[in-house]
């Protein structure tokens, strides 16, 4: 992933010079927001890239102080509270207060995010921790990792990268995460990189090669976006939204996620026909060719090249049938015509030889309310 921090810096250097006072005069009450001294002739308006608030800063601070790598505001280094990293990056006191540094804390965040993802997406994906190592690294290390063959080396500002390594036919993943990111950004980056690992591990190789890189990144950003929903810092969350990567594919993935749900996205990633999603044609998500389920060639099931084969006939349902309820107070699930739904989830089910979209409205211990074609229906669980 890649966020253009250098453009942030440029934004800060687009400076408006305002002459507030007559030359030589100072005015008590007009103080530089970095050093606190009286502002003299020149006032530089510099936009905080996190809060988007414009700050009035004196010429001396603008010219002599280093800039915070997150917010771009000059950092007052004459008092404690700011943070400097070995790679030269510097964080202002405010942004230093929320940053994650140190292997122990990094590991805790990684585990937390992975657990959250495994709970949230348990019906669609599993994010394992057996073959992946994640570590906080400094910027030069991250850039080195990023410049492995096959990776885009043109982007200088990166937060994380995933490197698959093959040894004796066993694939492992080395994930580098930029140290010093605020908690929300680190969580975002962890989610994005774990999604990359999932794609590598779960999409058939032939399909993986065909899958457009923007679609690959778009999916990872979708997962990261959903993790961002847990971020309680509004300014940071908005900042991440403004900097979304992937040249448009994230917008389409969000749209598709809302309309079709995660199950369809996962199916499309694995077995889709098109290499990328196209705006206004999102129904293409339904164009999938499932692999044969039962006739795998003996002994080569895992190596078998993916081939286009007629999909197995879907079970025929002539009515909407509530087949089961997995009850829990917090997250009840209903099995309807072979598909699992949580409360407020929408998805397609097989009905009368075609697919129809339903939304699951409520789930009780023995009944479910759904909406189909604008009408509500109650489904009762039949006792066997
Ligand atoms: Zn100043
Ligand atoms: Zn800052």
mmCIF file of C-alpha atoms in Angstrom, residues 128-329:
data_model
loop_
_atom_site.group_PDB
_atom_site.id
_atom_site.type_symbol
_atom_site.label_atom_id
_atom_site.label_comp_id
_atom_site.label_asym_id
_atom_site.label_seq_id
_atom_site.Cartn_x
_atom_site.Cartn_y
_atom_site.Cartn_z
ATOM 1 C CA UNK A 128 -4.005 -18.152 9.912
ATOM 2 C CA UNK A 129 -0.895 -17.261 11.861
ATOM 3 C CA UNK A 130 1.122 -20.380 11.146
ATOM 4 C CA UNK A 131 3.018 -19.377 8.014
ATOM 5 C CA UNK A 132 3.272 -15.617 8.427
ATOM 6 C CA UNK A 133 5.648 -13.450 10.395
ATOM 7 C CA UNK A 134 4.848 -9.805 10.888
ATOM 8 C CA UNK A 135 7.329 -7.303 12.231
ATOM 9 C CA UNK A 136 7.568 -3.560 12.738
ATOM 10 C CA UNK A 137 10.405 -2.235 10.598
ATOM 11 C CA UNK A 138 11.922 1.143 9.796
ATOM 12 C CA UNK A 139 11.447 2.864 6.490
ATOM 13 C CA UNK A 140 14.671 1.783 4.716
ATOM 14 C CA UNK A 141 13.929 -1.856 5.578
ATOM 15 C CA UNK A 142 10.401 -1.514 4.296
ATOM 16 C CA UNK A 143 11.614 0.067 1.089
ATOM 17 C CA UNK A 144 14.093 -2.778 0.607
ATOM 18 C CA UNK A 145 11.326 -5.331 1.110
ATOM 19 C CA UNK A 146 9.161 -3.404 -1.301
ATOM 20 C CA UNK A 147 11.765 -3.499 -4.036
ATOM 21 C CA UNK A 148 11.760 -7.264 -4.396
ATOM 22 C CA UNK A 149 11.271 -8.335 -8.015
ATOM 23 C CA UNK A 150 7.685 -8.120 -9.127
ATOM 24 C CA UNK A 151 6.816 -5.385 -6.701
ATOM 25 C CA UNK A 152 6.152 -1.822 -7.626
ATOM 26 C CA UNK A 153 9.289 0.024 -6.645
ATOM 27 C CA UNK A 154 8.134 3.403 -7.827
ATOM 28 C CA UNK A 155 6.224 4.343 -4.710
ATOM 29 C CA UNK A 156 8.488 5.783 -2.032
ATOM 30 C CA UNK A 157 5.950 6.109 0.762
ATOM 31 C CA UNK A 158 4.683 2.832 2.043
ATOM 32 C CA UNK A 159 3.236 1.574 5.284
ATOM 33 C CA UNK A 160 3.447 -2.157 4.818
ATOM 34 C CA UNK A 161 4.437 -4.924 2.445
ATOM 35 C CA UNK A 162 4.017 -8.680 2.146
ATOM 36 C CA UNK A 163 6.736 -10.883 0.728
ATOM 37 C CA UNK A 164 6.006 -14.538 -0.120
ATOM 38 C CA UNK A 165 9.060 -16.760 0.316
ATOM 39 C CA UNK A 166 9.305 -20.299 -1.038
ATOM 40 C CA UNK A 167 11.619 -22.816 0.592
ATOM 41 C CA UNK A 168 11.504 -26.506 -0.428
ATOM 42 C CA UNK A 169 8.058 -25.949 -1.851
ATOM 43 C CA UNK A 170 6.758 -24.446 1.388
ATOM 44 C CA UNK A 171 5.490 -20.892 1.125
ATOM 45 C CA UNK A 172 5.808 -18.509 4.040
ATOM 46 C CA UNK A 173 5.079 -14.797 4.229
ATOM 47 C CA UNK A 174 7.171 -12.036 5.667
ATOM 48 C CA UNK A 175 5.144 -8.945 6.424
ATOM 49 C CA UNK A 176 6.863 -5.653 7.190
ATOM 50 C CA UNK A 177 4.878 -2.909 8.914
ATOM 51 C CA UNK A 178 6.177 0.622 9.303
ATOM 52 C CA UNK A 179 6.923 1.318 12.959
ATOM 53 C CA UNK A 180 5.661 4.523 14.495
ATOM 54 C CA UNK A 181 2.254 4.558 12.823
ATOM 55 C CA UNK A 182 -0.686 5.601 14.979
ATOM 56 C CA UNK A 183 -2.757 2.669 16.246
ATOM 57 C CA UNK A 184 -5.556 3.065 13.680
ATOM 58 C CA UNK A 185 -3.144 3.221 10.755
ATOM 59 C CA UNK A 186 -1.215 0.209 11.977
ATOM 60 C CA UNK A 187 -4.442 -1.771 12.339
ATOM 61 C CA UNK A 188 -5.397 -0.724 8.800
ATOM 62 C CA UNK A 189 -2.008 -1.836 7.483
ATOM 63 C CA UNK A 190 -2.089 -5.173 9.331
ATOM 64 C CA UNK A 191 -5.535 -5.921 7.882
ATOM 65 C CA UNK A 192 -4.418 -4.951 4.380
ATOM 66 C CA UNK A 193 -1.335 -7.179 4.510
ATOM 67 C CA UNK A 194 -3.151 -10.165 6.078
ATOM 68 C CA UNK A 195 -5.664 -9.889 3.241
ATOM 69 C CA UNK A 196 -2.759 -10.144 0.773
ATOM 70 C CA UNK A 197 -1.607 -13.330 2.489
ATOM 71 C CA UNK A 198 -5.132 -14.709 2.332
ATOM 72 C CA UNK A 199 -5.327 -14.022 -1.431
ATOM 73 C CA UNK A 200 -1.986 -15.730 -2.006
ATOM 74 C CA UNK A 201 -3.052 -18.768 -0.027
ATOM 75 C CA UNK A 202 -6.659 -19.166 -1.132
ATOM 76 C CA UNK A 203 -7.053 -18.013 -4.707
ATOM 77 C CA UNK A 204 -6.230 -20.777 -7.220
ATOM 78 C CA UNK A 205 -2.843 -19.997 -8.839
ATOM 79 C CA UNK A 206 -4.247 -19.673 -12.339
ATOM 80 C CA UNK A 207 -6.887 -17.234 -11.137
ATOM 81 C CA UNK A 208 -4.382 -15.355 -8.999
ATOM 82 C CA UNK A 209 -2.244 -14.683 -12.062
ATOM 83 C CA UNK A 210 -5.252 -13.410 -13.987
ATOM 84 C CA UNK A 211 -6.573 -11.240 -11.179
ATOM 85 C CA UNK A 212 -5.803 -7.595 -11.885
ATOM 86 C CA UNK A 213 -3.444 -5.991 -9.409
ATOM 87 C CA UNK A 214 -5.924 -3.174 -8.749
ATOM 88 C CA UNK A 215 -8.570 -5.748 -7.866
ATOM 89 C CA UNK A 216 -6.079 -7.519 -5.607
ATOM 90 C CA UNK A 217 -5.327 -4.232 -3.815
ATOM 91 C CA UNK A 218 -8.976 -3.199 -3.842
ATOM 92 C CA UNK A 219 -9.972 -6.310 -1.911
ATOM 93 C CA UNK A 220 -7.195 -5.740 0.648
ATOM 94 C CA UNK A 221 -8.335 -2.151 1.093
ATOM 95 C CA UNK A 222 -11.930 -3.326 1.550
ATOM 96 C CA UNK A 223 -10.855 -5.575 4.425
ATOM 97 C CA UNK A 224 -8.742 -2.731 5.874
ATOM 98 C CA UNK A 225 -11.683 -0.337 5.476
ATOM 99 C CA UNK A 226 -13.914 -2.674 7.444
ATOM 100 C CA UNK A 227 -11.263 -2.872 10.171
ATOM 101 C CA UNK A 228 -11.093 0.968 10.122
ATOM 102 C CA UNK A 229 -14.689 0.961 11.305
ATOM 103 C CA UNK A 230 -13.288 0.052 14.730
ATOM 104 C CA UNK A 231 -11.091 3.183 14.783
ATOM 105 C CA UNK A 232 -12.384 5.698 17.305
ATOM 106 C CA UNK A 233 -10.154 8.567 16.230
ATOM 107 C CA UNK A 234 -12.284 10.482 13.771
ATOM 108 C CA UNK A 235 -9.504 12.649 12.305
ATOM 109 C CA UNK A 236 -7.245 9.692 11.597
ATOM 110 C CA UNK A 237 -10.084 7.691 10.119
ATOM 111 C CA UNK A 238 -10.969 10.573 7.795
ATOM 112 C CA UNK A 239 -7.288 10.939 6.875
ATOM 113 C CA UNK A 240 -7.091 7.265 5.901
ATOM 114 C CA UNK A 241 -10.265 7.576 3.848
ATOM 115 C CA UNK A 242 -8.778 10.506 1.945
ATOM 116 C CA UNK A 243 -5.655 8.538 1.133
ATOM 117 C CA UNK A 244 -7.205 5.351 -0.152
ATOM 118 C CA UNK A 245 -4.960 3.535 -2.526
ATOM 119 C CA UNK A 246 -5.761 1.332 -5.539
ATOM 120 C CA UNK A 247 -6.924 3.610 -8.290
ATOM 121 C CA UNK A 248 -10.633 3.336 -7.886
ATOM 122 C CA UNK A 249 -11.101 -0.359 -7.201
ATOM 123 C CA UNK A 250 -11.833 0.218 -3.502
ATOM 124 C CA UNK A 251 -14.949 2.232 -4.431
ATOM 125 C CA UNK A 252 -16.245 -0.648 -6.523
ATOM 126 C CA UNK A 253 -15.441 -3.206 -3.834
ATOM 127 C CA UNK A 254 -17.340 -1.159 -1.254
ATOM 128 C CA UNK A 255 -20.308 -0.950 -3.599
ATOM 129 C CA UNK A 256 -20.212 -4.668 -4.348
ATOM 130 C CA UNK A 257 -19.802 -5.507 -0.674
ATOM 131 C CA UNK A 258 -22.917 -3.554 0.189
ATOM 132 C CA UNK A 259 -25.004 -4.988 -2.632
ATOM 133 C CA UNK A 260 -23.847 -8.585 -2.787
ATOM 134 C CA UNK A 261 -21.978 -9.304 0.434
ATOM 135 C CA UNK A 262 -18.623 -10.826 1.268
ATOM 136 C CA UNK A 263 -19.512 -14.340 0.153
ATOM 137 C CA UNK A 264 -19.950 -13.248 -3.468
ATOM 138 C CA UNK A 265 -16.723 -11.269 -3.355
ATOM 139 C CA UNK A 266 -14.781 -14.268 -2.086
ATOM 140 C CA UNK A 267 -16.313 -16.487 -4.779
ATOM 141 C CA UNK A 268 -15.464 -13.956 -7.463
ATOM 142 C CA UNK A 269 -11.882 -13.598 -6.272
ATOM 143 C CA UNK A 270 -11.427 -17.366 -6.396
ATOM 144 C CA UNK A 271 -13.449 -18.321 -9.436
ATOM 145 C CA UNK A 272 -14.446 -15.105 -11.213
ATOM 146 C CA UNK A 273 -14.239 -14.807 -14.972
ATOM 147 C CA UNK A 274 -13.250 -11.123 -15.219
ATOM 148 C CA UNK A 275 -9.861 -9.913 -14.115
ATOM 149 C CA UNK A 276 -11.203 -6.733 -12.532
ATOM 150 C CA UNK A 277 -14.500 -5.170 -11.551
ATOM 151 C CA UNK A 278 -15.954 -2.437 -13.717
ATOM 152 C CA UNK A 279 -18.162 0.408 -12.408
ATOM 153 C CA UNK A 280 -21.798 0.179 -13.514
ATOM 154 C CA UNK A 281 -21.321 -3.489 -14.339
ATOM 155 C CA UNK A 282 -20.977 -4.820 -10.843
ATOM 156 C CA UNK A 283 -23.355 -7.694 -11.555
ATOM 157 C CA UNK A 284 -20.284 -9.243 -13.225
ATOM 158 C CA UNK A 285 -19.467 -10.399 -9.687
ATOM 159 C CA UNK A 286 -21.921 -13.232 -10.472
ATOM 160 C CA UNK A 287 -19.844 -14.416 -13.413
ATOM 161 C CA UNK A 288 -18.005 -17.230 -11.732
ATOM 162 C CA UNK A 289 -17.016 -20.694 -12.831
ATOM 163 C CA UNK A 290 -16.785 -23.023 -9.871
ATOM 164 C CA UNK A 291 -14.245 -25.863 -9.982
ATOM 165 C CA UNK A 292 -15.559 -29.422 -10.024
ATOM 166 C CA UNK A 293 -16.117 -30.526 -6.462
ATOM 167 C CA UNK A 294 -15.813 -34.314 -6.536
ATOM 168 C CA UNK A 295 -13.681 -35.450 -9.460
ATOM 169 C CA UNK A 296 -10.239 -34.283 -8.391
ATOM 170 C CA UNK A 297 -7.443 -36.227 -10.003
ATOM 171 C CA UNK A 298 -6.015 -38.727 -7.569
ATOM 172 C CA UNK A 299 -3.058 -37.407 -5.605
ATOM 173 C CA UNK A 300 -2.950 -34.020 -7.239
ATOM 174 C CA UNK A 301 -5.861 -32.197 -5.723
ATOM 175 C CA UNK A 302 -3.761 -29.310 -4.440
ATOM 176 C CA UNK A 303 -1.600 -28.950 -7.543
ATOM 177 C CA UNK A 304 -4.360 -29.318 -10.026
ATOM 178 C CA UNK A 305 -4.451 -26.383 -12.398
ATOM 179 C CA UNK A 306 -7.675 -24.497 -12.253
ATOM 180 C CA UNK A 307 -9.778 -25.110 -15.323
ATOM 181 C CA UNK A 308 -13.047 -23.759 -16.588
ATOM 182 C CA UNK A 309 -15.638 -26.414 -16.119
ATOM 183 C CA UNK A 310 -19.376 -26.342 -16.009
ATOM 184 C CA UNK A 311 -20.459 -25.578 -12.446
ATOM 185 C CA UNK A 312 -22.062 -28.381 -10.488
ATOM 186 C CA UNK A 313 -25.833 -28.050 -10.409
ATOM 187 C CA UNK A 314 -26.886 -25.988 -7.416
ATOM 188 C CA UNK A 315 -29.304 -27.741 -5.083
ATOM 189 C CA UNK A 316 -32.801 -27.022 -6.326
ATOM 190 C CA UNK A 317 -35.010 -25.186 -3.879
ATOM 191 C CA UNK A 318 -38.594 -24.660 -4.875
ATOM 192 C CA UNK A 319 -39.322 -22.598 -1.755
ATOM 193 C CA UNK A 320 -37.448 -20.494 0.775
ATOM 194 C CA UNK A 321 -36.542 -22.839 3.563
ATOM 195 C CA UNK A 322 -35.108 -22.001 6.945
ATOM 196 C CA UNK A 323 -32.803 -24.965 7.447
ATOM 197 C CA UNK A 324 -31.218 -24.062 10.749
ATOM 198 C CA UNK A 325 -30.381 -21.439 13.322
ATOM 199 C CA UNK A 326 -27.094 -21.156 15.159
ATOM 200 C CA UNK A 327 -28.199 -19.283 18.209
ATOM 201 C CA UNK A 328 -26.148 -16.791 20.207
ATOM 202 C CA UNK A 329 -27.370 -13.551 21.780
#
